Amino acid sequence: MLPFAITYHLVPLYLPIFWPLDSFESLYTALTVTAENDLHMYTHVVVYHGIRQQNRNDIKNGSILRLTTSPYQTAVQLHERIQSSSMDAKLEALKDLANASRDITFAQEFINLDGISLLTQMVESGTDFGDLLSFTLTAFVELMDHGIVSWDTFSVAFIKKIAGYVNKSAMDIAVLQRSLAILESMVLNSQDLYHKVAQEITIGQLIPHLQGTDQDIQTYTIAVINALFLKAPEEKRQNVIRSPTPINDEMAHQLYVLQVLTFNLLEDRMMTKMDPQDQAQRDIIFELRRIAFDVECEPNNGGSTEKRKSMYTRDYKKLGFINHVNPAVDFTQIPPGMLALDNMLYLARHHQDAYIRIVLENSSREDKHECPFGRSSIELTKMLCEILKVGELPSENCHDFHPMFFTHDRSFEEFFCICIQLLNKTWKEMRATSEDFNKVMQVVREQIMRALTLKPNSLDQFKSRLQNLSYTEILKIRQSERMNQEDFQSRPILELREKIQPEIMELIKQQRLNRLCEGTCFRKISSRRRQDKFWYCRLSPNHKVLHYGDLEESPQGEVPHDSLQDKLPVADIKAVITGKDCPHMKEKGALKQNKVCARMCLSVCVCVYVCVFA
């Protein structure tokens, strides 16, 4: 007997074994070596579960992999086990099947054994319930998600069974969730199945699931409703929201609840900050730059690091980000967080022409008049979330739903795309600068709210209504509303207005004369394009002469009268013509940019004295 004890430690021994992938399918047991004294040596073979010739190059160097039962052997075993007469053994087998079905290699083998048909038969038989049914449906969903089997192959009996689980008032949460997921996939993946599902389930039968407290059930229910709306024929899709008879209060409330819960799905992205170090998120910003300026990411050896940084900073400034060096920082503000970046990417991908036009149009303007696309998109997304009350619970008594949001499966993104173009248009109409950013946002908010009040039936109608709500029209509406208020029409107010009007008019006159005396610098316009030359004009202090002259560069302050060589006596001015009646504007044609300039143009007509000597 030894005077000391010997302790054996079970130590995993990692051996690099190179196994031909062609023989991989025949492997179905792990390697185990039993040594003396019951000391086990575990040999781990570097093999990737589900590896085939097609994806072997996807494995990263240094990955630690296990030798396990082959997908084929696992599929055979599970195919037998799920048919066990023992409920406990069957439940464990279904759990393992639900887990293994996520792997496409296993899924292919199980489907080849006619596994999908076996699962549908188990569901149609109606003998399983509770966890057994839940794991059966989970495995079915996982297998179908790989897209190997067509959805058109399922029987009406199977569809009726799944729809029955959804229509039951009291159903296991897990079973209900899987059933809703199956119905959504059926509707989205097969027009034929859409008609069959639509016969078994209606929007009214789905509405009660929205009134529960389980958010996952609400999410899946909304997904099914959206799928039914999306696949329905146009006339049927609109029959709920364009019904010739008024929608009753209960239906209006349920549509409002659906609208709120649908938009609440955006809350997670709205409250997610961007990680400036996350390369996948940064790649989205790179794609925005690539689409806008039609450039590819430069390779690491393409020029110096400083040159590349300078190039990126220049482009990010043109894109209108606040942080030109690292625009990812702009998306750390919550709300709107990553939702703003999602919207920008959607615009760039699905409305590429509009996106490029907005970016390039503003990057070519003078700095003080450019509308920053990045900053505008972030603030607009935040505004739209406030307008639609994203993240707030539905009110019990509200019926305020908007029909247009039920006409598109990406309605919020489309809503954003329309509104960002509105913002850019309003910015130009207001001739705004960066200091006017908040004023522009207030006007845009008013334009959106007024258009929503009209309850447009489609996004196209909403866009059309916005076209009629220009900045000029908003000013007229504001003035009209102020004038129509009772307080402004009362007799004392009218008398006071009449009394102070002459004084106010004189004040305005003096203010305008003072501005003329200060003078203004203008760019010189040639027949070909704008040149970097300037001319300055100002009124003399005695208001009798206009002094003007050319300048080489834009002045920083007032230009003295002495430096302006040309003069025009005010007494010689015959008339002042403004707007589109100006002679030089008639020569410009009817281009859109000329129409914008026309509102600010003026021409001075002077008397010319000609002396004739006899």
XYZ file of C-alpha atoms in Angstrom:
614
model
C 0.000 0.000 0.000
C 1.404 3.315 -1.044
C 1.878 5.954 1.683
C 0.231 8.578 -0.541
C -2.840 8.827 -2.739
C -2.711 9.158 -6.503
C -5.327 11.561 -7.960
C -6.216 11.415 -11.659
C -7.588 14.507 -13.381
C -9.743 14.210 -16.460
C -8.031 16.570 -18.884
C -9.415 17.207 -22.384
C -6.695 16.581 -24.930
C -7.131 18.547 -28.155
C -5.611 16.803 -31.140
C -5.671 18.331 -34.626
C -7.144 15.570 -36.783
C -7.574 16.188 -40.497
C -10.582 14.213 -41.710
C -11.622 14.054 -45.353
C -14.996 15.783 -45.617
C -16.163 13.182 -48.118
C -16.189 10.623 -45.321
C -17.920 12.925 -42.852
C -21.373 11.523 -43.486
C -20.318 8.097 -42.195
C -19.306 9.414 -38.777
C -21.892 8.942 -36.087
C -20.034 8.400 -32.740
C -17.524 10.405 -30.728
C -14.067 8.981 -30.104
C -13.484 7.796 -26.531
C -10.304 6.020 -25.318
C -10.411 4.167 -22.016
C -7.020 3.838 -20.275
C -6.005 1.768 -17.263
C -7.257 2.730 -13.799
C -10.379 4.206 -15.365
C -8.464 7.246 -16.545
C -10.352 8.672 -19.549
C -8.635 10.517 -22.341
C -11.107 12.571 -24.340
C -10.056 13.208 -27.895
C -11.738 16.214 -29.559
C -11.730 16.068 -33.316
C -11.886 19.390 -35.155
C -15.009 18.948 -37.253
C -17.773 21.498 -37.877
C -21.391 20.359 -37.411
C -23.065 20.578 -40.775
C -19.903 21.264 -42.748
C -19.928 20.340 -46.413
C -17.680 21.084 -49.327
C -19.721 24.200 -50.115
C -19.173 25.941 -46.758
C -15.883 24.525 -45.487
C -14.075 27.774 -46.335
C -16.388 29.718 -44.022
C -14.719 28.215 -40.928
C -12.422 30.696 -39.209
C -8.921 29.682 -38.192
C -8.729 28.624 -34.547
C -12.363 27.565 -34.216
C -12.791 24.659 -31.770
C -15.256 22.129 -33.117
C -16.635 18.778 -31.947
C -17.143 15.459 -33.583
C -20.799 14.615 -33.084
C -23.394 12.311 -34.499
C -23.824 13.022 -38.202
C -26.942 14.917 -39.302
C -28.184 11.832 -41.129
C -27.855 9.543 -38.085
C -29.414 12.200 -35.828
C -32.334 12.576 -38.226
C -32.917 8.811 -38.343
C -32.828 8.520 -34.557
C -35.183 11.468 -33.974
C -37.554 10.243 -36.690
C -37.928 7.004 -34.702
C -37.985 8.604 -31.234
C -40.811 11.079 -31.947
C -43.030 8.100 -32.767
C -42.397 6.492 -29.378
C -45.397 5.222 -27.411
C -43.913 6.692 -24.214
C -45.093 10.268 -23.704
C -41.955 11.230 -21.773
C -39.619 9.808 -24.419
C -41.656 11.464 -27.167
C -41.508 14.842 -25.404
C -37.708 14.649 -25.029
C -37.382 13.650 -28.677
C -39.520 16.612 -29.805
C -37.410 18.986 -27.693
C -34.253 17.651 -29.356
C -35.902 17.905 -32.772
C -36.900 21.552 -32.202
C -33.287 22.303 -31.283
C -31.643 20.386 -34.108
C -33.997 21.752 -36.775
C -32.277 25.126 -36.681
C -29.335 23.584 -38.585
C -29.981 23.463 -42.323
C -27.862 20.326 -42.825
C -29.897 18.386 -40.285
C -33.121 19.886 -41.638
C -32.319 18.601 -45.123
C -31.733 15.071 -43.818
C -34.886 15.045 -41.692
C -37.000 16.375 -44.549
C -35.554 13.677 -46.838
C -36.980 11.124 -44.378
C -40.423 12.660 -44.979
C -40.222 14.288 -41.555
C -42.464 17.241 -42.468
C -45.303 14.887 -43.403
C -44.861 13.033 -40.109
C -45.151 16.290 -38.116
C -48.250 17.446 -40.024
C -49.895 14.062 -39.438
C -49.179 14.377 -35.712
C -50.833 17.817 -35.720
C -53.839 16.678 -37.772
C -54.417 13.674 -35.500
C -55.184 16.050 -32.612
C -53.863 13.580 -30.013
C -51.031 15.796 -28.797
C -51.486 18.858 -26.642
C -49.555 21.105 -24.230
C -45.769 20.793 -24.473
C -45.977 17.952 -26.986
C -47.932 20.112 -29.416
C -45.790 23.167 -28.680
C -42.493 21.441 -29.533
C -44.078 19.777 -32.580
C -45.068 23.177 -33.970
C -41.692 24.688 -33.012
C -39.851 21.978 -34.953
C -42.204 22.505 -37.900
C -41.559 26.267 -37.944
C -37.781 25.818 -37.731
C -37.757 23.269 -40.565
C -39.954 25.392 -42.836
C -37.864 28.522 -42.224
C -35.031 26.996 -44.272
C -37.155 27.275 -47.429
C -36.519 23.682 -48.508
C -40.179 22.648 -48.727
C -42.864 24.615 -50.567
C -45.748 25.913 -48.474
C -48.207 24.904 -51.196
C -47.939 21.232 -50.212
C -50.097 21.391 -47.046
C -53.625 20.094 -46.774
C -56.766 21.996 -45.841
C -57.079 19.777 -42.739
C -53.697 21.015 -41.471
C -54.654 24.655 -42.132
C -57.970 24.193 -40.304
C -56.160 22.683 -37.328
C -53.672 25.565 -37.055
C -56.423 28.175 -37.521
C -58.450 26.357 -34.836
C -55.658 26.861 -32.294
C -55.724 30.591 -33.041
C -59.511 30.867 -32.855
C -59.775 29.145 -29.455
C -60.404 31.560 -26.611
C -58.152 29.693 -24.153
C -55.013 28.242 -25.707
C -51.497 27.507 -24.489
C -49.342 30.612 -25.113
C -46.533 28.698 -26.808
C -48.960 26.841 -29.109
C -50.760 30.084 -29.978
C -47.472 31.841 -30.763
C -46.266 29.050 -33.094
C -49.681 28.827 -34.766
C -49.670 32.558 -35.518
C -46.138 32.285 -36.957
C -47.252 29.410 -39.225
C -50.300 31.332 -40.457
C -48.159 34.392 -41.258
C -45.711 32.296 -43.287
C -48.540 30.541 -45.138
C -50.124 33.834 -46.159
C -46.854 35.483 -47.194
C -45.444 32.512 -49.123
C -48.466 31.295 -51.085
C -51.319 33.161 -52.738
C -53.325 29.917 -52.770
C -52.821 29.430 -49.039
C -53.832 33.058 -48.447
C -57.333 32.279 -49.754
C -57.550 29.120 -47.628
C -56.354 30.886 -44.476
C -58.676 33.850 -45.139
C -61.615 31.425 -45.153
C -60.650 30.047 -41.754
C -59.697 33.204 -39.881
C -60.786 36.851 -39.972
C -59.385 40.089 -38.651
C -62.191 40.138 -36.068
C -61.050 36.789 -34.673
C -57.489 38.078 -34.337
C -58.387 41.345 -32.583
C -58.932 39.723 -29.103
C -55.280 38.608 -29.090
C -54.271 42.291 -29.259
C -56.141 42.969 -26.034
C -54.029 40.582 -23.967
C -50.876 41.444 -22.038
C -48.391 39.134 -23.770
C -46.296 41.314 -26.109
C -45.047 38.359 -28.164
C -48.622 37.302 -28.929
C -49.495 40.888 -29.857
C -46.465 41.043 -32.168
C -47.306 37.783 -33.944
C -50.968 38.800 -34.229
C -50.029 42.101 -35.859
C -47.730 40.201 -38.223
C -50.620 37.956 -39.331
C -52.968 40.935 -39.797
C -50.331 42.773 -41.834
C -49.757 39.655 -43.945
C -53.490 39.368 -44.650
C -53.628 43.056 -45.626
C -50.550 42.724 -47.816
C -51.717 39.675 -49.767
C -55.359 40.672 -50.089
C -56.589 42.036 -53.446
C -56.526 45.837 -53.600
C -60.302 46.256 -53.424
C -60.583 43.883 -50.472
C -57.573 45.384 -48.725
C -59.278 48.765 -48.661
C -62.817 47.655 -47.897
C -62.310 48.019 -44.155
C -60.835 51.507 -44.231
C -62.787 52.795 -47.266
C -66.124 51.315 -46.417
C -69.039 53.268 -47.936
C -70.769 52.984 -44.567
C -69.227 54.724 -41.533
C -66.939 52.537 -39.419
C -68.505 51.951 -36.000
C -66.716 53.109 -32.864
C -65.605 49.624 -31.812
C -64.025 48.874 -35.183
C -62.361 52.311 -35.253
C -60.966 51.684 -31.767
C -59.587 48.273 -32.752
C -57.927 49.748 -35.844
C -56.444 52.460 -33.638
C -55.122 49.800 -31.229
C -53.634 47.874 -34.147
C -51.979 51.036 -35.432
C -50.479 51.874 -32.019
C -49.203 48.347 -31.389
C -47.732 48.161 -34.880
C -45.772 51.368 -34.390
C -44.761 50.287 -30.883
C -42.703 47.544 -32.529
C -40.336 50.400 -33.461
C -39.696 51.290 -29.827
C -36.791 48.883 -29.432
C -34.843 50.454 -32.322
C -35.915 53.931 -31.227
C -34.368 53.374 -27.785
C -31.219 51.597 -29.021
C -28.066 53.696 -29.110
C -25.558 53.128 -31.865
C -22.278 51.621 -30.764
C -19.564 53.710 -32.493
C -17.243 50.685 -32.295
C -19.683 48.231 -33.921
C -18.346 47.599 -37.420
C -21.658 46.217 -38.740
C -23.449 49.415 -37.718
C -20.664 51.594 -39.114
C -20.962 49.737 -42.422
C -24.485 51.169 -42.784
C -23.038 54.687 -42.684
C -20.418 53.631 -45.239
C -23.236 52.414 -47.496
C -25.031 55.764 -47.195
C -21.824 57.442 -48.357
C -21.318 54.926 -51.168
C -24.854 55.346 -52.565
C -24.789 59.154 -52.320
C -21.413 59.726 -53.960
C -21.076 56.516 -56.004
C -17.772 55.587 -54.360
C -16.390 52.333 -53.035
C -14.576 51.982 -49.744
C -10.899 52.582 -50.431
C -8.538 49.704 -49.672
C -6.099 50.144 -46.812
C -3.211 50.701 -49.172
C -4.997 53.348 -51.215
C -3.289 56.582 -50.195
C -2.253 57.802 -46.766
C -4.421 57.394 -43.676
C -4.692 61.158 -43.273
C -5.883 61.552 -46.876
C -8.595 58.925 -46.415
C -9.735 60.501 -43.148
C -9.942 63.874 -44.861
C -12.001 62.368 -47.690
C -14.426 60.682 -45.300
C -14.774 63.856 -43.211
C -15.565 65.884 -46.338
C -18.261 63.417 -47.451
C -19.807 63.132 -43.992
C -20.076 66.906 -43.883
C -21.903 66.827 -47.224
C -24.234 64.157 -45.810
C -25.175 66.637 -43.095
C -23.946 64.843 -39.981
C -23.153 66.912 -36.896
C -20.028 64.897 -36.124
C -18.038 64.929 -39.381
C -15.232 62.721 -38.046
C -17.345 59.938 -36.531
C -21.023 60.277 -37.557
C -21.887 57.189 -35.498
C -21.897 59.505 -32.477
C -24.946 61.310 -33.946
C -27.023 58.158 -33.409
C -26.243 57.798 -29.696
C -29.120 60.159 -28.892
C -32.293 58.332 -27.808
C -34.890 58.724 -29.040
C -34.593 58.188 -32.025
C -31.448 56.045 -31.774
C -30.924 53.437 -34.489
C -34.416 53.995 -35.909
C -33.161 57.168 -37.624
C -30.346 55.247 -39.313
C -32.815 52.548 -40.387
C -34.977 55.213 -42.044
C -32.026 56.800 -43.837
C -30.900 53.435 -45.187
C -34.451 52.618 -46.326
C -34.613 55.912 -48.223
C -31.212 55.313 -49.814
C -32.113 51.797 -50.949
C -35.785 52.097 -51.918
C -35.932 55.745 -53.069
C -32.384 56.097 -54.322
C -33.029 58.919 -56.801
C -34.722 61.071 -54.152
C -31.924 60.333 -51.669
C -29.134 61.238 -54.093
C -30.975 64.379 -55.218
C -31.416 65.623 -51.633
C -27.782 65.002 -50.690
C -26.169 66.401 -53.841
C -28.554 69.353 -54.051
C -27.613 70.495 -50.549
C -23.914 69.728 -50.824
C -23.704 72.124 -53.803
C -25.416 75.025 -52.043
C -23.685 77.768 -50.128
C -22.876 76.579 -46.607
C -25.321 78.899 -44.930
C -28.286 77.638 -46.976
C -27.638 73.892 -47.079
C -30.184 71.598 -45.422
C -28.183 69.024 -43.386
C -29.603 65.638 -44.416
C -28.162 63.665 -41.480
C -29.281 66.059 -38.765
C -32.667 66.556 -40.458
C -33.282 62.800 -40.672
C -32.501 62.269 -37.002
C -34.729 65.122 -35.814
C -37.513 64.201 -38.255
C -37.537 60.575 -37.060
C -37.813 61.822 -33.484
C -40.683 64.131 -34.498
C -42.579 61.369 -36.309
C -42.238 59.113 -33.259
C -43.752 61.896 -31.145
C -46.610 62.471 -33.620
C -47.441 58.747 -33.776
C -46.816 58.277 -30.026
C -44.396 55.399 -30.509
C -43.876 53.578 -27.214
C -47.114 54.746 -25.586
C -49.881 52.340 -24.617
C -53.182 52.550 -26.519
C -55.899 54.682 -24.949
C -59.101 52.855 -24.002
C -61.403 55.456 -25.558
C -59.470 56.642 -28.603
C -60.650 55.982 -32.193
C -58.040 58.070 -34.019
C -56.556 55.749 -36.650
C -55.079 56.731 -40.016
C -56.206 54.589 -42.989
C -53.037 55.254 -45.001
C -50.886 53.280 -42.543
C -52.780 50.105 -43.462
C -51.912 50.308 -47.159
C -48.189 49.474 -46.991
C -46.194 46.869 -45.085
C -43.417 49.427 -44.426
C -45.710 52.365 -43.741
C -43.500 54.133 -41.177
C -40.480 54.065 -43.470
C -42.561 55.323 -46.401
C -44.025 58.004 -44.130
C -40.484 59.124 -43.318
C -39.452 59.162 -47.007
C -42.336 61.480 -47.880
C -41.675 63.778 -44.914
C -37.916 64.128 -45.452
C -38.596 65.320 -49.004
C -41.172 67.744 -47.583
C -38.584 69.041 -45.114
C -36.066 69.654 -47.890
C -38.724 71.467 -49.973
C -39.835 73.643 -47.042
C -36.214 74.488 -46.212
C -35.765 75.896 -49.725
C -39.074 77.797 -49.613
C -38.063 79.436 -46.324
C -34.522 80.141 -47.626
C -33.427 78.817 -44.266
C -29.932 78.758 -42.763
C -28.587 76.538 -39.996
C -29.817 79.090 -37.440
C -33.382 78.548 -38.708
C -33.320 74.768 -38.201
C -35.838 74.700 -35.349
C -38.166 77.106 -37.171
C -38.186 74.843 -40.220
C -38.931 71.803 -38.055
C -41.897 73.632 -36.492
C -43.323 74.453 -39.914
C -42.808 70.858 -41.125
C -44.541 69.537 -38.026
C -47.508 71.813 -38.725
C -47.622 70.702 -42.373
C -47.639 67.022 -41.363
C -50.264 67.482 -38.652
C -52.586 69.429 -40.961
C -52.251 66.762 -43.680
C -52.943 63.951 -41.175
C -56.041 65.762 -39.945
C -57.548 65.267 -43.415
C -57.306 61.450 -42.948
C -55.868 60.537 -46.373
C -56.705 57.004 -47.482
C -53.277 56.318 -48.959
C -49.694 57.513 -48.746
C -50.055 59.007 -52.234
C -53.022 61.087 -51.039
C -50.991 62.197 -48.027
C -48.178 63.283 -50.338
C -50.661 65.155 -52.520
C -52.113 66.990 -49.517
C -48.624 68.078 -48.483
C -48.065 69.564 -51.947
C -50.929 71.957 -51.224
C -49.458 72.923 -47.854
C -46.422 74.942 -48.940
C -44.739 77.386 -46.571
C -46.600 80.267 -48.209
C -49.901 78.467 -47.685
C -49.061 77.785 -44.028
C -48.436 81.513 -43.491
C -51.799 82.323 -45.086
C -53.573 79.761 -42.916
C -51.927 81.130 -39.778
C -52.898 84.670 -40.681
C -56.461 83.625 -41.494
C -56.801 81.728 -38.219
C -55.530 84.685 -36.261
C -57.918 87.032 -38.015
C -60.877 84.733 -37.477
C -60.419 84.468 -33.754
C -63.198 86.230 -31.908
C -60.822 88.412 -29.915
C -59.348 89.898 -33.069
C -62.770 90.711 -34.504
C -64.054 92.470 -31.380
C -64.792 96.207 -31.678
C -62.059 97.429 -29.277
C -59.393 95.443 -31.187
C -60.548 96.807 -34.543
C -60.513 100.389 -33.219
C -57.037 99.941 -31.747
C -55.739 98.458 -34.992
C -57.083 101.405 -36.979
C -55.532 103.863 -34.537
C -52.005 102.403 -34.471
C -51.807 101.318 -38.119
C -50.314 104.651 -39.415
C -47.627 104.533 -36.733
C -46.786 100.905 -37.523
C -46.622 101.618 -41.255
C -44.241 104.535 -40.660
C -42.071 102.305 -38.463
C -41.911 99.704 -41.225
C -41.015 102.389 -43.771
C -38.146 103.685 -41.603
C -36.855 100.157 -41.006
C -36.745 99.457 -44.742
C -35.024 102.755 -45.497
C -32.401 102.014 -42.852
C -31.807 98.616 -44.437
C -31.339 100.258 -47.862
C -28.839 102.674 -46.344
C -26.828 99.806 -44.887
C -26.630 98.224 -48.326
C -26.454 94.641 -49.592
C -23.880 92.548 -51.407
C -25.080 90.538 -54.455
C -23.471 87.832 -56.565
C -22.980 88.702 -60.217
C -24.951 86.398 -62.534
C -23.693 85.723 -66.038
C -25.632 84.159 -68.917
C -23.735 80.897 -68.417
C -23.477 80.282 -64.695
C -22.894 82.065 -61.410
C -19.449 83.650 -61.037
C -17.434 84.351 -57.899
C -17.738 88.125 -58.355
C -19.876 90.532 -56.378
C -21.444 93.969 -56.552
C -22.685 96.178 -53.737
C -25.547 98.677 -53.619
C -26.634 101.132 -50.901
C -28.797 104.223 -50.517
C -27.227 107.533 -49.543
C -28.097 108.915 -46.062
C -30.217 111.672 -47.649
C -32.201 109.004 -49.565
C -31.541 110.710 -52.915
C -28.900 108.556 -54.610
C -28.205 104.813 -55.037
C -24.463 104.064 -54.914
C -23.286 100.767 -56.490
C -20.153 99.125 -57.822
C -18.239 95.882 -58.391
C -16.245 94.075 -55.685
C -13.593 91.386 -55.968
C -14.769 89.508 -52.872
C -17.659 89.481 -50.446
C -17.229 92.275 -47.870
C -17.257 91.623 -44.135
C -19.146 94.817 -43.272
C -20.559 97.955 -44.855
C -18.854 99.323 -47.967
C -18.171 103.109 -47.889
C -19.894 105.324 -50.458
C -16.548 106.531 -51.774
C -15.537 103.037 -52.964
C -18.724 102.650 -55.049
C -18.065 104.458 -58.329
C -21.505 104.322 -59.960
C -24.524 106.391 -58.943
C -28.222 106.381 -59.794
C -30.429 109.306 -58.686
C -33.625 108.118 -57.097
C -35.505 110.844 -58.992
C -34.598 109.095 -62.277
C -36.264 105.837 -61.233
C -39.456 105.496 -63.252
C -40.690 102.179 -61.823
C -39.663 99.083 -59.869
C -40.764 95.749 -61.353
C -40.707 92.627 -59.168
C -41.153 88.869 -59.534
C -41.817 87.080 -62.791
C -42.586 90.357 -64.597
C -38.883 91.264 -64.553
C -37.507 91.309 -68.148
C -34.436 89.225 -67.265
C -36.627 86.534 -65.651
C -38.730 86.159 -68.816
C -35.549 85.161 -70.629
C -34.725 82.451 -68.062
C -37.480 80.053 -69.063
C -39.721 77.927 -66.867
C -37.178 75.808 -65.011
C -38.060 74.988 -61.415
C -35.066 76.818 -59.918
C -35.924 79.914 -61.964
C -39.450 79.899 -60.575
C -37.975 79.915 -57.063
C -35.656 82.832 -57.937
C -38.465 84.809 -59.579
C -40.101 85.619 -56.253
C -36.987 87.555 -55.164
C -36.158 89.370 -58.411
C -36.583 93.077 -59.102
C -35.793 95.436 -61.962
C -35.331 99.217 -61.800
C -36.604 101.251 -64.765
C -34.916 104.641 -65.177
C -35.551 107.660 -67.368
C -32.867 108.210 -69.988
C -32.422 111.795 -71.244
C -31.229 112.133 -74.828
C -29.923 115.466 -76.090
C -30.450 116.198 -79.796
C -28.437 118.983 -81.380
C -29.875 120.632 -84.485
